[in-house]
Tab-separated table of C-alpha atoms in Angstrom:
chain	number	residue	atom	x	y	z
U	299	UNK	CA	-199.486	48.272	65.575
U	300	UNK	CA	-201.448	49.483	68.608
U	301	UNK	CA	-199.601	51.543	71.171
U	302	UNK	CA	-196.556	51.719	68.907
U	303	UNK	CA	-195.408	48.280	69.954
U	304	UNK	CA	-196.341	46.238	66.857
U	305	UNK	CA	-193.999	43.979	64.928
U	306	UNK	CA	-191.923	45.532	62.157
U	307	UNK	CA	-190.202	43.767	59.255
U	308	UNK	CA	-187.249	45.433	57.574
U	309	UNK	CA	-185.253	44.419	54.500
U	310	UNK	CA	-181.672	45.631	54.608
U	311	UNK	CA	-178.645	45.080	52.427
U	312	UNK	CA	-175.960	42.725	53.704
U	313	UNK	CA	-172.538	44.234	54.264
U	314	UNK	CA	-170.982	40.852	53.406
U	315	UNK	CA	-172.333	37.514	52.219
U	316	UNK	CA	-171.468	34.580	54.542
U	317	UNK	CA	-169.342	31.954	52.833
U	318	UNK	CA	-171.752	29.136	53.683
U	319	UNK	CA	-174.544	30.880	51.777
U	320	UNK	CA	-172.631	30.665	48.500
U	321	UNK	CA	-173.289	26.932	48.338
U	322	UNK	CA	-176.401	26.684	50.496
U	323	UNK	CA	-178.492	29.216	48.588
U	324	UNK	CA	-178.234	27.551	45.125
U	325	UNK	CA	-178.908	24.125	46.628
U	326	UNK	CA	-181.800	25.492	48.652
U	327	UNK	CA	-183.209	27.231	45.574
U	328	UNK	CA	-183.180	23.952	43.663
U	329	UNK	CA	-184.812	22.132	46.577
U	330	UNK	CA	-187.597	24.709	46.817
U	331	UNK	CA	-188.052	24.561	43.039
U	332	UNK	CA	-188.444	20.783	43.218
U	333	UNK	CA	-191.068	21.089	45.960
U	334	UNK	CA	-193.078	23.704	44.059
U	335	UNK	CA	-192.757	21.679	40.846
U	336	UNK	CA	-194.052	18.624	42.710
U	337	UNK	CA	-197.137	20.600	43.733
U	338	UNK	CA	-197.668	21.660	40.106
U	339	UNK	CA	-197.308	18.048	38.965
U	340	UNK	CA	-199.839	16.892	41.545
U	341	UNK	CA	-202.313	19.564	40.503
U	342	UNK	CA	-201.952	18.560	36.839
U	343	UNK	CA	-202.507	14.886	37.637
U	344	UNK	CA	-198.925	13.587	37.533
U	345	UNK	CA	-197.040	11.551	40.098
U	346	UNK	CA	-194.039	13.727	41.108
U	347	UNK	CA	-191.789	10.803	42.046
U	348	UNK	CA	-192.535	9.013	38.781
U	349	UNK	CA	-192.066	12.224	36.804
U	350	UNK	CA	-188.725	12.999	38.451
U	351	UNK	CA	-187.507	9.445	37.898
U	352	UNK	CA	-188.432	9.610	34.211
U	353	UNK	CA	-186.827	13.022	33.888
U	354	UNK	CA	-183.589	11.678	35.381
U	355	UNK	CA	-183.599	8.619	33.125
U	356	UNK	CA	-184.380	10.646	29.998
U	357	UNK	CA	-181.625	13.120	30.854
U	358	UNK	CA	-178.785	10.846	31.946
U	359	UNK	CA	-179.259	7.083	31.919
U	360	UNK	CA	-181.290	6.184	28.828
U	361	UNK	CA	-179.250	5.138	25.753
U	362	UNK	CA	-177.797	8.260	24.149
U	363	UNK	CA	-179.366	10.535	26.780
U	364	UNK	CA	-176.050	11.670	28.259
U	365	UNK	CA	-174.745	12.769	24.858
U	366	UNK	CA	-177.991	14.644	24.164
U	367	UNK	CA	-177.677	16.383	27.523
U	368	UNK	CA	-174.144	17.518	26.665
U	369	UNK	CA	-175.497	18.848	23.369
U	370	UNK	CA	-178.220	20.807	25.186
U	371	UNK	CA	-175.737	22.083	27.785
U	372	UNK	CA	-173.164	23.440	25.313
U	373	UNK	CA	-174.964	26.669	24.279
U	374	UNK	CA	-176.063	27.245	27.886
U	375	UNK	CA	-172.421	27.218	28.978
U	376	UNK	CA	-171.657	30.102	26.617
U	377	UNK	CA	-174.719	32.217	27.396
U	378	UNK	CA	-174.398	31.469	31.120
U	379	UNK	CA	-170.790	32.668	31.053
U	380	UNK	CA	-171.867	35.759	29.101
U	381	UNK	CA	-174.364	36.619	31.824
U	382	UNK	CA	-172.062	35.703	34.723
U	383	UNK	CA	-169.052	37.807	33.725
U	384	UNK	CA	-171.267	40.901	33.484
U	385	UNK	CA	-173.273	40.237	36.653
U	386	UNK	CA	-170.093	39.928	38.712
U	387	UNK	CA	-169.336	43.570	37.884
U	388	UNK	CA	-172.840	44.789	38.612
U	389	UNK	CA	-173.877	44.861	34.932
U	390	UNK	CA	-176.999	43.058	33.738
U	391	UNK	CA	-176.312	41.569	30.333
U	392	UNK	CA	-179.756	40.428	29.160
U	393	UNK	CA	-178.573	40.479	25.544
U	394	UNK	CA	-176.746	37.144	25.269
U	395	UNK	CA	-179.576	35.916	23.043
U	396	UNK	CA	-178.921	38.555	20.399
U	397	UNK	CA	-175.159	38.278	20.824
U	398	UNK	CA	-175.415	34.556	20.091
U	399	UNK	CA	-177.439	35.301	16.927
U	400	UNK	CA	-174.861	37.789	15.665
U	401	UNK	CA	-172.035	35.378	16.436
U	402	UNK	CA	-173.806	32.645	14.492
U	403	UNK	CA	-174.335	34.959	11.516
U	404	UNK	CA	-170.690	36.037	11.452
U	405	UNK	CA	-169.349	32.506	11.931
U	406	UNK	CA	-171.513	31.121	9.119
U	407	UNK	CA	-170.403	33.957	6.845
U	408	UNK	CA	-166.741	33.258	7.617
U	409	UNK	CA	-167.169	29.537	6.934
U	410	UNK	CA	-168.865	30.185	3.596
U	411	UNK	CA	-166.248	32.750	2.584
U	412	UNK	CA	-163.381	30.353	3.393
U	413	UNK	CA	-164.844	27.325	1.605
U	414	UNK	CA	-162.010	25.081	0.467
U	415	UNK	CA	-159.751	25.845	3.426
U	416	UNK	CA	-158.689	23.254	5.980
U	417	UNK	CA	-160.569	22.423	9.147
U	418	UNK	CA	-158.140	24.284	11.431
U	419	UNK	CA	-158.510	27.525	9.470
U	420	UNK	CA	-162.273	27.101	9.294
U	421	UNK	CA	-162.735	26.529	13.011
U	422	UNK	CA	-160.357	29.362	13.968
U	423	UNK	CA	-162.096	31.765	11.581
U	424	UNK	CA	-165.547	30.818	12.887
U	425	UNK	CA	-164.520	31.267	16.529
U	426	UNK	CA	-162.844	34.627	15.855
U	427	UNK	CA	-165.659	35.952	13.662
U	428	UNK	CA	-168.374	34.793	16.046
U	429	UNK	CA	-166.595	36.216	19.091
U	430	UNK	CA	-165.937	39.592	17.453
U	431	UNK	CA	-169.520	39.916	16.218
U	432	UNK	CA	-170.937	39.079	19.643
U	433	UNK	CA	-168.535	41.511	21.320
U	434	UNK	CA	-169.448	44.304	18.894
U	435	UNK	CA	-173.150	43.746	19.542
U	436	UNK	CA	-172.639	43.811	23.325
U	437	UNK	CA	-170.569	46.994	23.129
U	438	UNK	CA	-173.634	48.932	21.978
U	439	UNK	CA	-175.411	48.731	25.371
U	440	UNK	CA	-171.993	48.908	27.038
U	441	UNK	CA	-171.184	52.210	25.334
U	442	UNK	CA	-174.617	53.612	26.164
U	443	UNK	CA	-174.195	52.608	29.816
U	444	UNK	CA	-170.658	53.973	30.074
U	445	UNK	CA	-171.158	57.341	28.373
U	446	UNK	CA	-174.911	58.030	28.580
U	447	UNK	CA	-175.751	56.209	31.839
U	448	UNK	CA	-178.446	54.279	29.985
U	449	UNK	CA	-179.917	51.200	31.659
U	450	UNK	CA	-178.189	48.232	30.006
U	451	UNK	CA	-181.095	45.930	30.902
U	452	UNK	CA	-183.409	47.758	28.513
U	453	UNK	CA	-180.922	48.322	25.707
U	454	UNK	CA	-179.484	44.799	25.689
U	455	UNK	CA	-182.977	43.289	25.844
U	456	UNK	CA	-184.232	45.399	22.933
U	457	UNK	CA	-181.184	44.492	20.864
U	458	UNK	CA	-182.206	40.837	21.144
U	459	UNK	CA	-185.265	41.610	19.031
U	460	UNK	CA	-183.203	43.618	16.554
U	461	UNK	CA	-180.784	40.706	16.120
U	462	UNK	CA	-183.675	38.247	15.713
U	463	UNK	CA	-185.297	40.403	13.033
U	464	UNK	CA	-181.967	40.734	11.225
U	465	UNK	CA	-181.483	36.964	11.371
U	466	UNK	CA	-184.949	36.361	9.920
U	467	UNK	CA	-184.322	38.975	7.244
U	468	UNK	CA	-181.191	37.207	6.028
U	469	UNK	CA	-182.936	33.845	5.639
U	470	UNK	CA	-186.607	34.575	4.953
U	471	UNK	CA	-186.913	38.081	3.504
U	472	UNK	CA	-183.991	38.469	1.116
U	473	UNK	CA	-181.699	36.488	-1.163
U	474	UNK	CA	-178.706	37.119	1.075
U	475	UNK	CA	-175.274	35.562	1.019
U	476	UNK	CA	-176.348	33.219	3.845
U	477	UNK	CA	-179.528	31.924	2.175
U	478	UNK	CA	-179.678	28.775	0.066
U	479	UNK	CA	-180.929	29.578	-3.444
U	480	UNK	CA	-179.780	26.450	-5.296
U	481	UNK	CA	-181.888	23.605	-3.903
U	482	UNK	CA	-185.259	22.809	-5.552
U	483	UNK	CA	-187.380	23.732	-2.530
U	484	UNK	CA	-185.421	26.852	-1.554
U	485	UNK	CA	-188.185	29.269	-2.574
U	486	UNK	CA	-190.970	27.476	-0.709
U	487	UNK	CA	-188.850	26.480	2.301
U	488	UNK	CA	-186.152	29.124	2.894
U	489	UNK	CA	-183.071	27.953	4.736
U	490	UNK	CA	-179.416	28.819	5.113
U	491	UNK	CA	-176.649	27.518	2.866
U	492	UNK	CA	-175.004	24.321	4.024
U	493	UNK	CA	-171.560	25.058	5.443
U	494	UNK	CA	-168.455	23.362	3.975
U	495	UNK	CA	-167.536	19.975	5.393
U	496	UNK	CA	-164.375	21.444	6.901
U	497	UNK	CA	-166.544	23.799	8.972
U	498	UNK	CA	-168.028	20.874	10.910
U	499	UNK	CA	-166.424	20.871	14.344
U	500	UNK	CA	-165.057	17.524	15.555
U	501	UNK	CA	-166.534	15.407	18.325
U	502	UNK	CA	-164.823	13.200	20.867
U	503	UNK	CA	-166.230	9.837	21.854
U	504	UNK	CA	-165.814	8.043	25.172
U	505	UNK	CA	-166.985	4.474	24.921
U	506	UNK	CA	-169.706	3.499	22.498
U	507	UNK	CA	-172.500	5.900	23.446
U	508	UNK	CA	-170.933	9.102	24.828
U	509	UNK	CA	-170.155	11.909	22.364
U	510	UNK	CA	-168.602	15.187	23.572
U	511	UNK	CA	-169.035	18.232	21.309
U	512	UNK	CA	-165.924	20.271	20.574
U	513	UNK	CA	-167.810	23.417	21.557
U	514	UNK	CA	-168.296	22.102	25.090
U	515	UNK	CA	-164.541	21.741	25.490
U	516	UNK	CA	-164.110	25.290	24.193
U	517	UNK	CA	-166.620	26.489	26.805
U	518	UNK	CA	-164.710	24.754	29.602
U	519	UNK	CA	-161.449	26.352	28.433
U	520	UNK	CA	-163.109	29.773	28.310
U	521	UNK	CA	-164.496	29.229	31.819
U	522	UNK	CA	-160.931	28.620	33.023
U	523	UNK	CA	-159.675	31.758	31.253
U	524	UNK	CA	-162.451	33.845	32.797
U	525	UNK	CA	-161.632	32.452	36.255
U	526	UNK	CA	-157.971	33.416	35.917
U	527	UNK	CA	-158.910	36.810	34.489
U	528	UNK	CA	-161.167	37.673	37.420
U	529	UNK	CA	-159.072	36.173	40.212
U	530	UNK	CA	-155.453	36.741	39.141
U	531	UNK	CA	-155.312	39.992	37.179
U	532	UNK	CA	-155.591	43.700	37.829
U	533	UNK	CA	-158.603	43.803	35.540
U	534	UNK	CA	-160.387	41.307	37.784
U	535	UNK	CA	-159.534	43.283	40.906
U	536	UNK	CA	-160.838	46.520	39.430
U	537	UNK	CA	-163.959	44.768	38.158
U	538	UNK	CA	-164.677	43.427	41.649
U	539	UNK	CA	-164.261	46.876	43.202
U	540	UNK	CA	-166.520	48.446	40.583
U	541	UNK	CA	-169.127	45.765	41.183
U	542	UNK	CA	-169.070	46.301	44.955
U	543	UNK	CA	-168.909	50.108	44.972
U	544	UNK	CA	-168.710	52.158	41.752
U	545	UNK	CA	-168.294	55.328	43.820
U	546	UNK	CA	-165.269	53.933	45.651
U	547	UNK	CA	-163.795	52.767	42.348
U	548	UNK	CA	-164.088	56.266	40.889
U	549	UNK	CA	-162.595	57.769	44.054
U	550	UNK	CA	-159.633	55.391	43.699
U	551	UNK	CA	-159.046	56.585	40.158
U	552	UNK	CA	-160.223	53.438	38.378
U	553	UNK	CA	-161.450	53.871	34.828
U	554	UNK	CA	-165.002	52.664	35.255
U	555	UNK	CA	-166.039	53.456	31.685
U	556	UNK	CA	-163.226	51.408	30.255
U	557	UNK	CA	-164.033	48.519	32.590
U	558	UNK	CA	-167.703	48.593	31.572
U	559	UNK	CA	-166.746	48.401	27.900
U	560	UNK	CA	-164.249	45.597	28.501
U	561	UNK	CA	-166.686	43.538	30.556
U	562	UNK	CA	-169.561	43.928	28.102
U	563	UNK	CA	-167.227	43.137	25.213
U	564	UNK	CA	-166.027	39.993	26.984
U	565	UNK	CA	-169.614	38.926	27.692
U	566	UNK	CA	-170.593	39.417	24.058
U	567	UNK	CA	-167.510	37.528	22.882
U	568	UNK	CA	-168.479	34.490	24.958
U	569	UNK	CA	-172.030	34.475	23.618
U	570	UNK	CA	-170.772	35.023	20.067
U	571	UNK	CA	-168.484	31.990	20.290
U	572	UNK	CA	-171.585	30.092	21.430
U	573	UNK	CA	-173.259	31.132	18.179
U	574	UNK	CA	-170.258	29.845	16.236
U	575	UNK	CA	-170.545	26.568	18.139
U	576	UNK	CA	-174.162	26.243	17.053
U	577	UNK	CA	-173.072	26.472	13.419
U	578	UNK	CA	-170.044	24.225	13.671
U	579	UNK	CA	-171.132	21.654	16.244
U	580	UNK	CA	-174.801	21.061	15.529
U	581	UNK	CA	-176.628	22.898	12.743
U	582	UNK	CA	-174.024	23.242	9.948
U	583	UNK	CA	-175.952	26.156	8.468
U	584	UNK	CA	-177.447	29.458	9.613
U	585	UNK	CA	-180.683	28.126	11.127
U	586	UNK	CA	-182.900	31.107	11.956
U	587	UNK	CA	-185.807	29.184	13.471
U	588	UNK	CA	-183.659	26.664	15.302
U	589	UNK	CA	-181.571	29.338	16.993
U	590	UNK	CA	-184.568	31.273	18.287
U	591	UNK	CA	-186.849	28.522	19.586
U	592	UNK	CA	-184.725	27.287	22.560
U	593	UNK	CA	-184.122	30.827	23.983
U	594	UNK	CA	-180.539	29.991	24.950
U	595	UNK	CA	-179.728	33.537	26.050
U	596	UNK	CA	-182.577	33.822	28.530
U	597	UNK	CA	-181.949	30.356	29.961
U	598	UNK	CA	-178.321	31.372	30.404
U	599	UNK	CA	-179.467	33.957	32.955
U	600	UNK	CA	-180.966	31.131	35.036
U	601	UNK	CA	-177.722	29.187	34.729
U	602	UNK	CA	-175.617	32.162	35.839
U	603	UNK	CA	-177.864	32.918	38.817
U	604	UNK	CA	-177.884	29.323	40.049
U	605	UNK	CA	-174.097	29.109	39.624
U	606	UNK	CA	-173.613	32.257	41.735
U	607	UNK	CA	-171.682	33.686	38.767
U	608	UNK	CA	-168.868	31.186	39.205
U	609	UNK	CA	-167.528	30.219	35.735
U	610	UNK	CA	-167.041	26.533	36.479
U	611	UNK	CA	-170.313	26.553	38.392
U	612	UNK	CA	-171.916	27.790	35.168
U	613	UNK	CA	-170.643	24.691	33.352
U	614	UNK	CA	-172.069	22.393	36.039
U	615	UNK	CA	-175.456	24.124	36.217
U	616	UNK	CA	-175.662	24.250	32.400
U	617	UNK	CA	-175.258	20.486	32.451
U	618	UNK	CA	-178.170	20.132	34.925
U	619	UNK	CA	-180.460	22.567	33.085
U	620	UNK	CA	-179.484	20.965	29.776
U	621	UNK	CA	-180.519	17.616	31.202
U	622	UNK	CA	-183.896	19.044	32.191
U	623	UNK	CA	-184.418	20.501	28.724
U	624	UNK	CA	-183.325	17.280	27.034
U	625	UNK	CA	-185.648	15.242	29.245
U	626	UNK	CA	-188.509	17.571	28.400
U	627	UNK	CA	-188.065	16.928	24.696
U	628	UNK	CA	-187.840	13.191	25.289
U	629	UNK	CA	-190.929	12.983	27.529
U	630	UNK	CA	-193.274	15.392	25.788
U	631	UNK	CA	-196.512	13.772	24.709
U	632	UNK	CA	-200.214	13.683	25.392
U	633	UNK	CA	-199.702	12.754	29.045
U	634	UNK	CA	-196.682	15.027	29.618
U	635	UNK	CA	-196.936	18.239	27.567
U	636	UNK	CA	-193.791	20.167	26.696
U	637	UNK	CA	-195.246	23.261	28.331
U	638	UNK	CA	-195.086	21.529	31.707
U	639	UNK	CA	-191.304	21.345	31.448
U	640	UNK	CA	-191.277	25.039	30.571
U	641	UNK	CA	-193.268	25.752	33.728
U	642	UNK	CA	-190.730	23.780	35.754
U	643	UNK	CA	-187.872	25.758	34.222
U	644	UNK	CA	-189.692	28.987	35.085
U	645	UNK	CA	-190.062	27.823	38.689
U	646	UNK	CA	-186.319	27.147	38.818
U	647	UNK	CA	-185.663	30.690	37.537
U	648	UNK	CA	-188.031	32.233	40.080
U	649	UNK	CA	-186.454	30.339	42.964
U	650	UNK	CA	-182.935	31.130	41.754
U	651	UNK	CA	-183.668	34.849	41.652
U	652	UNK	CA	-185.331	34.668	45.068
U	653	UNK	CA	-182.288	32.927	46.479
U	654	UNK	CA	-180.034	35.566	44.959
U	655	UNK	CA	-182.000	38.255	46.780
U	656	UNK	CA	-181.395	36.443	50.070
U	657	UNK	CA	-177.652	36.559	49.480
U	658	UNK	CA	-177.756	40.317	48.973
U	659	UNK	CA	-180.406	41.296	51.540
U	660	UNK	CA	-181.514	40.112	54.964
U	661	UNK	CA	-184.916	40.271	56.636
U	662	UNK	CA	-185.010	41.614	60.204
U	663	UNK	CA	-187.969	41.467	62.558
U	664	UNK	CA	-188.169	44.105	65.282
U	665	UNK	CA	-190.579	46.252	67.212
U	666	UNK	CA	-192.047	49.430	65.864
U	667	UNK	CA	-191.200	51.324	69.071
U	668	UNK	CA	-187.524	50.378	68.726
U	669	UNK	CA	-187.582	51.529	65.134
U	670	UNK	CA	-189.124	54.853	66.139
U	671	UNK	CA	-186.423	55.294	68.774
U	672	UNK	CA	-183.702	54.625	66.214
U	673	UNK	CA	-185.303	57.097	63.827
U	674	UNK	CA	-185.440	59.754	66.564
């Protein structure tokens, strides 16, 4: 910048986010992700238009595809809500993965313990047990953040690995209450005990080919409850103030520690109910490998970011991301490897996080001399 008159770029925090950006940024992030994904497809020898058409057909229009997409979207609704309710208060809940595991463990244990009871008791017990277990697991990083000022990103992330190891221990490394020991191949192929028939959650059919999981309806109801909680209650008002300015919240006499614990507990409860849904809706046993492979908790962060932390937006984005995941499973083969869909999902995450930065910060171009004058 010769003579002190060179160009200067500054990144500064926005005092307020324009309303139009709340819808434009997620849509723009998806558009940029599609463009970058098209470049990746071209480089790997695939026709982007053909690939996108096949992805759409495999996700929504092929026979049975819509029902499979709803199945893939159901756990993402729960983990997306778990991430969104914490992010709206300035907390980063990266632990929805582990909270879902603990909810699944508790729900399966409740179903096995109540074998012989009716379907209403079974479902209620699974939802309550799963939600409480997920909430208890989320309160660990919440307590550390509230009383020890520990970074909840690190603690919640590390607890994911602890929960995964505990889940594997119950099924593969010990003859636990959850492990099947009666079938002939149980020793060579460890798996969880089959849950009672009454623990299978109902489904609702529309037409001849559309099947709606009960867990998806539960997620929609919970999204409505979260919306009311954040927009119509004192708790929601205090949470918004704490998220915008913790210092101002403390000056106003708000109990920030209590709010942190409540928010993290609520986030864990949502993810834990998602774990119960996995047991009751789809797996019908404690499936250690099946729960870990899809990485529902981490994908839920993408869903929450794209939805701008809006609960009903989470449901919509979970449906879109679930369709992409479902299409990836349907299309994987020698000419379209499954890893390519994973790359596309990663691009969506990268663009979503980049778009989120634009809503919080703005880029200003000025002159170095003007900056020096302001500094003086």
